[in-house]
Amino acid sequence: MADLTGKRVLTIVTSYGVEQDELVVPLEHLRAAGAEVVVASNEPGEVRTLVGDKDPGRSVPVDVTYDQADPAGADLLLVPGGTINADTLRLQDAAVGIVKDFAGSGRPVAAICHGLWAVVEAGVAAGATLTSYPSLATDVRNAGGTWVDRPVVRDDGAGYPLVTSRNPGDLDDFLGQVDAVLSS
């Protein structure tokens, strides 16, 4: 495991519908490696996760709301999926603005599964080769990106480091690339 002491990760989610493992596994992994991880949501309280987009999962405390978040102080933006979460997230102007801020400043963004919708909505997928849940392939192409079916893709084609993966089954590969980006 990489030593990520001193690294800060901002995670953006909504208060309901995040795929449990796409939030909980990265949080636990990054924190165990020494990173400070801040969970930002559309409302204070807790994030109610789901398993398989339908069964109740664990709740995760919200650290800040989007407007309280400090994107400039973070080294990486993590965008978990879950269909309900991701569809709601891309409608949150403040969350989309955070994605634009990271991409515009050249800082890394890591999106899992449907979380990539926020990258597409922010207009920062053009030129990148990336992966996601297969149903987003057309969205990626329409946004000017190249979609591929791989467990994880790390690409700088959009002008910033972008790490993407398809689903919770790819988390080991995904987290390996997140560690590498944060360690470089």
PDB file of C-alpha atoms in Angstrom:
ATOM      1  CA  MET A   1       0.000   0.000   0.000  1.00  0.00           C
ATOM      2  CA  ALA A   2       1.257   3.457  -0.874  1.00  0.00           C
ATOM      3  CA  ASP A   3       2.007   5.969   1.866  1.00  0.00           C
ATOM      4  CA  LEU A   4      -0.422   8.797   1.181  1.00  0.00           C
ATOM      5  CA  THR A   5       0.276  10.757   4.351  1.00  0.00           C
ATOM      6  CA  GLY A   6      -0.292  14.443   3.709  1.00  0.00           C
ATOM      7  CA  LYS A   7      -2.491  13.869   0.647  1.00  0.00           C
ATOM      8  CA  ARG A   8      -6.023  15.258   0.618  1.00  0.00           C
ATOM      9  CA  VAL A   9      -8.883  13.695  -1.315  1.00  0.00           C
ATOM     10  CA  LEU A  10     -12.251  15.349  -1.854  1.00  0.00           C
ATOM     11  CA  THR A  11     -15.125  12.953  -2.530  1.00  0.00           C
ATOM     12  CA  ILE A  12     -18.364  14.271  -4.019  1.00  0.00           C
ATOM     13  CA  VAL A  13     -21.600  12.311  -3.651  1.00  0.00           C
ATOM     14  CA  THR A  14     -25.274  12.895  -3.025  1.00  0.00           C
ATOM     15  CA  SER A  15     -26.998  11.950   0.202  1.00  0.00           C
ATOM     16  CA  TYR A  16     -28.722   8.899  -1.315  1.00  0.00           C
ATOM     17  CA  GLY A  17     -27.967   6.203  -3.829  1.00  0.00           C
ATOM     18  CA  VAL A  18     -24.176   5.891  -3.866  1.00  0.00           C
ATOM     19  CA  GLU A  19     -23.063   2.324  -4.599  1.00  0.00           C
ATOM     20  CA  GLN A  20     -21.772   1.253  -1.173  1.00  0.00           C
ATOM     21  CA  ASP A  21     -18.466  -0.313  -2.193  1.00  0.00           C
ATOM     22  CA  GLU A  22     -17.626   2.521  -4.598  1.00  0.00           C
ATOM     23  CA  LEU A  23     -17.643   4.922  -1.643  1.00  0.00           C
ATOM     24  CA  VAL A  24     -16.746   2.808   1.392  1.00  0.00           C
ATOM     25  CA  VAL A  25     -13.873   0.768  -0.094  1.00  0.00           C
ATOM     26  CA  PRO A  26     -11.960   3.815  -1.447  1.00  0.00           C
ATOM     27  CA  LEU A  27     -12.565   5.768   1.785  1.00  0.00           C
ATOM     28  CA  GLU A  28     -11.213   2.956   3.937  1.00  0.00           C
ATOM     29  CA  HIS A  29      -8.294   2.285   1.575  1.00  0.00           C
ATOM     30  CA  LEU A  30      -7.221   5.916   1.280  1.00  0.00           C
ATOM     31  CA  ARG A  31      -7.564   6.617   4.985  1.00  0.00           C
ATOM     32  CA  ALA A  32      -5.602   3.466   5.863  1.00  0.00           C
ATOM     33  CA  ALA A  33      -2.836   4.749   3.562  1.00  0.00           C
ATOM     34  CA  GLY A  34      -2.713   8.026   5.498  1.00  0.00           C
ATOM     35  CA  ALA A  35      -4.729  10.307   3.215  1.00  0.00           C
ATOM     36  CA  GLU A  36      -7.221  12.793   4.562  1.00  0.00           C
ATOM     37  CA  VAL A  37     -10.538  12.141   2.808  1.00  0.00           C
ATOM     38  CA  VAL A  38     -13.377  14.664   2.944  1.00  0.00           C
ATOM     39  CA  VAL A  39     -16.888  13.567   1.945  1.00  0.00           C
ATOM     40  CA  ALA A  40     -18.899  16.411   0.397  1.00  0.00           C
ATOM     41  CA  SER A  41     -22.600  16.032  -0.305  1.00  0.00           C
ATOM     42  CA  ASN A  42     -25.621  18.044  -1.340  1.00  0.00           C
ATOM     43  CA  GLU A  43     -26.904  18.061   2.244  1.00  0.00           C
ATOM     44  CA  PRO A  44     -25.419  17.584   5.717  1.00  0.00           C
ATOM     45  CA  GLY A  45     -25.863  14.426   7.760  1.00  0.00           C
ATOM     46  CA  GLU A  46     -25.252  11.028   6.260  1.00  0.00           C
ATOM     47  CA  VAL A  47     -24.911   9.436   2.851  1.00  0.00           C
ATOM     48  CA  ARG A  48     -27.254   6.467   2.577  1.00  0.00           C
ATOM     49  CA  THR A  49     -25.560   4.004   0.265  1.00  0.00           C
ATOM     50  CA  LEU A  50     -27.129   1.215  -1.737  1.00  0.00           C
ATOM     51  CA  VAL A  51     -25.921  -2.208  -2.789  1.00  0.00           C
ATOM     52  CA  GLY A  52     -26.707  -3.001  -6.408  1.00  0.00           C
ATOM     53  CA  ASP A  53     -28.748   0.216  -6.751  1.00  0.00           C
ATOM     54  CA  LYS A  54     -31.558  -1.266  -4.638  1.00  0.00           C
ATOM     55  CA  ASP A  55     -30.646  -2.790  -1.270  1.00  0.00           C
ATOM     56  CA  PRO A  56     -29.833  -0.525   1.698  1.00  0.00           C
ATOM     57  CA  GLY A  57     -26.131  -0.269   2.471  1.00  0.00           C
ATOM     58  CA  ARG A  58     -24.006   1.408   5.110  1.00  0.00           C
ATOM     59  CA  SER A  59     -24.381   5.052   6.015  1.00  0.00           C
ATOM     60  CA  VAL A  60     -21.336   7.307   5.736  1.00  0.00           C
ATOM     61  CA  PRO A  61     -21.013  10.633   7.569  1.00  0.00           C
ATOM     62  CA  VAL A  62     -20.961  13.793   5.446  1.00  0.00           C
ATOM     63  CA  ASP A  63     -18.058  16.082   6.340  1.00  0.00           C
ATOM     64  CA  VAL A  64     -19.141  19.161   4.380  1.00  0.00           C
ATOM     65  CA  THR A  65     -21.698  20.286   1.844  1.00  0.00           C
ATOM     66  CA  TYR A  66     -20.495  21.197  -1.652  1.00  0.00           C
ATOM     67  CA  ASP A  67     -20.488  24.913  -0.871  1.00  0.00           C
ATOM     68  CA  GLN A  68     -18.386  24.302   2.266  1.00  0.00           C
ATOM     69  CA  ALA A  69     -15.842  22.130   0.433  1.00  0.00           C
ATOM     70  CA  ASP A  70     -12.339  23.390  -0.341  1.00  0.00           C
ATOM     71  CA  PRO A  71     -11.517  21.974  -3.782  1.00  0.00           C
ATOM     72  CA  ALA A  72      -8.314  24.028  -3.988  1.00  0.00           C
ATOM     73  CA  GLY A  73      -6.957  22.264  -0.902  1.00  0.00           C
ATOM     74  CA  ALA A  74      -7.373  18.753  -2.306  1.00  0.00           C
ATOM     75  CA  ASP A  75      -4.936  16.688  -4.349  1.00  0.00           C
ATOM     76  CA  LEU A  76      -7.528  14.428  -6.021  1.00  0.00           C
ATOM     77  CA  LEU A  77     -11.264  14.388  -6.638  1.00  0.00           C
ATOM     78  CA  LEU A  78     -13.037  11.047  -6.137  1.00  0.00           C
ATOM     79  CA  VAL A  79     -16.440  10.571  -7.792  1.00  0.00           C
ATOM     80  CA  PRO A  80     -18.132   7.284  -6.825  1.00  0.00           C
ATOM     81  CA  GLY A  81     -21.045   5.911  -8.814  1.00  0.00           C
ATOM     82  CA  GLY A  82     -24.347   4.294  -8.133  1.00  0.00           C
ATOM     83  CA  THR A  83     -26.935   5.099 -10.752  1.00  0.00           C
ATOM     84  CA  ILE A  84     -29.205   7.162  -8.495  1.00  0.00           C
ATOM     85  CA  ASN A  85     -26.313   9.076  -6.951  1.00  0.00           C
ATOM     86  CA  ALA A  86     -24.623   9.793 -10.271  1.00  0.00           C
ATOM     87  CA  ASP A  87     -27.794  10.904 -12.019  1.00  0.00           C
ATOM     88  CA  THR A  88     -28.597  13.308  -9.160  1.00  0.00           C
ATOM     89  CA  LEU A  89     -24.970  14.463  -8.817  1.00  0.00           C
ATOM     90  CA  ARG A  90     -24.738  15.640 -12.415  1.00  0.00           C
ATOM     91  CA  LEU A  91     -27.714  17.948 -11.781  1.00  0.00           C
ATOM     92  CA  GLN A  92     -25.960  19.663  -8.851  1.00  0.00           C
ATOM     93  CA  ASP A  93     -24.320  22.810 -10.214  1.00  0.00           C
ATOM     94  CA  ALA A  94     -21.947  23.064  -7.260  1.00  0.00           C
ATOM     95  CA  ALA A  95     -20.740  19.464  -7.713  1.00  0.00           C
ATOM     96  CA  VAL A  96     -20.255  19.915 -11.461  1.00  0.00           C
ATOM     97  CA  GLY A  97     -18.361  23.122 -10.683  1.00  0.00           C
ATOM     98  CA  ILE A  98     -15.995  21.158  -8.419  1.00  0.00           C
ATOM     99  CA  VAL A  99     -15.262  18.739 -11.271  1.00  0.00           C
ATOM    100  CA  LYS A 100     -14.556  21.683 -13.598  1.00  0.00           C
ATOM    101  CA  ASP A 101     -12.271  23.223 -10.958  1.00  0.00           C
ATOM    102  CA  PHE A 102     -10.147  20.072 -10.664  1.00  0.00           C
ATOM    103  CA  ALA A 103      -9.914  19.503 -14.403  1.00  0.00           C
ATOM    104  CA  GLY A 104      -9.199  23.170 -15.124  1.00  0.00           C
ATOM    105  CA  SER A 105      -6.363  23.252 -12.604  1.00  0.00           C
ATOM    106  CA  GLY A 106      -4.815  20.030 -13.942  1.00  0.00           C
ATOM    107  CA  ARG A 107      -5.453  18.070 -10.749  1.00  0.00           C
ATOM    108  CA  PRO A 108      -6.546  14.431 -10.946  1.00  0.00           C
ATOM    109  CA  VAL A 109     -10.112  13.183 -11.034  1.00  0.00           C
ATOM    110  CA  ALA A 110     -10.973   9.546 -10.304  1.00  0.00           C
ATOM    111  CA  ALA A 111     -14.463   8.376 -11.298  1.00  0.00           C
ATOM    112  CA  ILE A 112     -16.002   4.963 -10.753  1.00  0.00           C
ATOM    113  CA  CYS A 113     -18.820   3.424 -12.800  1.00  0.00           C
ATOM    114  CA  HIS A 114     -21.683   5.924 -13.289  1.00  0.00           C
ATOM    115  CA  GLY A 115     -19.679   8.604 -11.437  1.00  0.00           C
ATOM    116  CA  LEU A 116     -18.247   9.477 -14.827  1.00  0.00           C
ATOM    117  CA  TRP A 117     -21.524  11.259 -15.631  1.00  0.00           C
ATOM    118  CA  ALA A 118     -20.260  14.206 -13.540  1.00  0.00           C
ATOM    119  CA  VAL A 119     -17.148  14.417 -15.744  1.00  0.00           C
ATOM    120  CA  VAL A 120     -19.290  14.320 -18.887  1.00  0.00           C
ATOM    121  CA  GLU A 121     -21.673  16.936 -17.469  1.00  0.00           C
ATOM    122  CA  ALA A 122     -18.755  19.190 -16.573  1.00  0.00           C
ATOM    123  CA  GLY A 123     -17.636  19.131 -20.210  1.00  0.00           C
ATOM    124  CA  VAL A 124     -14.151  17.839 -19.365  1.00  0.00           C
ATOM    125  CA  ALA A 125     -14.146  14.398 -21.028  1.00  0.00           C
ATOM    126  CA  ALA A 126     -13.157  15.526 -24.541  1.00  0.00           C
ATOM    127  CA  GLY A 127      -9.854  14.057 -25.661  1.00  0.00           C
ATOM    128  CA  ALA A 128      -9.701  11.453 -22.889  1.00  0.00           C
ATOM    129  CA  THR A 129      -9.705   7.685 -23.216  1.00  0.00           C
ATOM    130  CA  LEU A 130     -11.726   6.284 -20.358  1.00  0.00           C
ATOM    131  CA  THR A 131     -13.990   3.563 -19.094  1.00  0.00           C
ATOM    132  CA  SER A 132     -17.201   3.410 -17.096  1.00  0.00           C
ATOM    133  CA  TYR A 133     -20.270   1.292 -16.720  1.00  0.00           C
ATOM    134  CA  PRO A 134     -21.027   0.226 -20.328  1.00  0.00           C
ATOM    135  CA  SER A 135     -24.300   2.172 -20.529  1.00  0.00           C
ATOM    136  CA  LEU A 136     -22.292   5.432 -20.468  1.00  0.00           C
ATOM    137  CA  ALA A 137     -20.292   4.609 -23.627  1.00  0.00           C
ATOM    138  CA  THR A 138     -22.521   6.711 -25.897  1.00  0.00           C
ATOM    139  CA  ASP A 139     -22.480   9.609 -23.425  1.00  0.00           C
ATOM    140  CA  VAL A 140     -18.674   9.489 -23.391  1.00  0.00           C
ATOM    141  CA  ARG A 141     -18.448   9.441 -27.190  1.00  0.00           C
ATOM    142  CA  ASN A 142     -20.953  12.306 -27.474  1.00  0.00           C
ATOM    143  CA  ALA A 143     -18.787  14.274 -25.021  1.00  0.00           C
ATOM    144  CA  GLY A 144     -15.698  13.809 -27.213  1.00  0.00           C
ATOM    145  CA  GLY A 145     -14.064  11.006 -25.241  1.00  0.00           C
ATOM    146  CA  THR A 146     -13.009   7.524 -26.311  1.00  0.00           C
ATOM    147  CA  TRP A 147     -14.719   4.746 -24.338  1.00  0.00           C
ATOM    148  CA  VAL A 148     -12.948   1.416 -23.806  1.00  0.00           C
ATOM    149  CA  ASP A 149     -13.955  -1.723 -21.921  1.00  0.00           C
ATOM    150  CA  ARG A 150     -11.115  -2.187 -19.409  1.00  0.00           C
ATOM    151  CA  PRO A 151     -11.025  -2.575 -15.613  1.00  0.00           C
ATOM    152  CA  VAL A 152      -9.225   0.748 -15.200  1.00  0.00           C
ATOM    153  CA  VAL A 153      -7.909   3.491 -17.467  1.00  0.00           C
ATOM    154  CA  ARG A 154      -5.504   6.283 -16.509  1.00  0.00           C
ATOM    155  CA  ASP A 155      -5.303   8.985 -19.160  1.00  0.00           C
ATOM    156  CA  ASP A 156      -4.173  12.605 -19.464  1.00  0.00           C
ATOM    157  CA  GLY A 157      -5.761  13.236 -22.889  1.00  0.00           C
ATOM    158  CA  ALA A 158      -8.222  15.806 -21.558  1.00  0.00           C
ATOM    159  CA  GLY A 159      -5.443  17.897 -20.011  1.00  0.00           C
ATOM    160  CA  TYR A 160      -5.589  16.494 -16.485  1.00  0.00           C
ATOM    161  CA  PRO A 161      -5.036  13.029 -14.968  1.00  0.00           C
ATOM    162  CA  LEU A 162      -8.264  11.040 -15.201  1.00  0.00           C
ATOM    163  CA  VAL A 163      -8.617   7.596 -13.611  1.00  0.00           C
ATOM    164  CA  THR A 164     -11.775   5.649 -14.449  1.00  0.00           C
ATOM    165  CA  SER A 165     -13.173   2.183 -13.811  1.00  0.00           C
ATOM    166  CA  ARG A 166     -16.260   0.198 -14.760  1.00  0.00           C
ATOM    167  CA  ASN A 167     -17.786  -1.169 -11.557  1.00  0.00           C
ATOM    168  CA  PRO A 168     -17.109  -2.337  -7.975  1.00  0.00           C
ATOM    169  CA  GLY A 169     -15.408  -5.469  -9.305  1.00  0.00           C
ATOM    170  CA  ASP A 170     -12.605  -3.236 -10.623  1.00  0.00           C
ATOM    171  CA  LEU A 171     -11.854  -1.495  -7.326  1.00  0.00           C
ATOM    172  CA  ASP A 172      -8.457  -3.144  -6.742  1.00  0.00           C
ATOM    173  CA  ASP A 173      -7.176  -1.986 -10.144  1.00  0.00           C
ATOM    174  CA  PHE A 174      -8.827   1.411  -9.705  1.00  0.00           C
ATOM    175  CA  LEU A 175      -7.306   2.026  -6.277  1.00  0.00           C
ATOM    176  CA  GLY A 176      -3.880   0.976  -7.564  1.00  0.00           C
ATOM    177  CA  GLN A 177      -4.058   3.763 -10.144  1.00  0.00           C
ATOM    178  CA  VAL A 178      -5.452   6.259  -7.622  1.00  0.00           C
ATOM    179  CA  ASP A 179      -2.500   5.481  -5.341  1.00  0.00           C
ATOM    180  CA  ALA A 180      -0.094   5.918  -8.258  1.00  0.00           C
ATOM    181  CA  VAL A 181      -1.572   9.294  -9.236  1.00  0.00           C
ATOM    182  CA  LEU A 182      -1.488  10.545  -5.648  1.00  0.00           C
ATOM    183  CA  SER A 183       2.096   9.314  -5.199  1.00  0.00           C
ATOM    184  CA  SER A 184       3.450  11.030  -8.313  1.00  0.00           C
TER     185      SER A 184
END
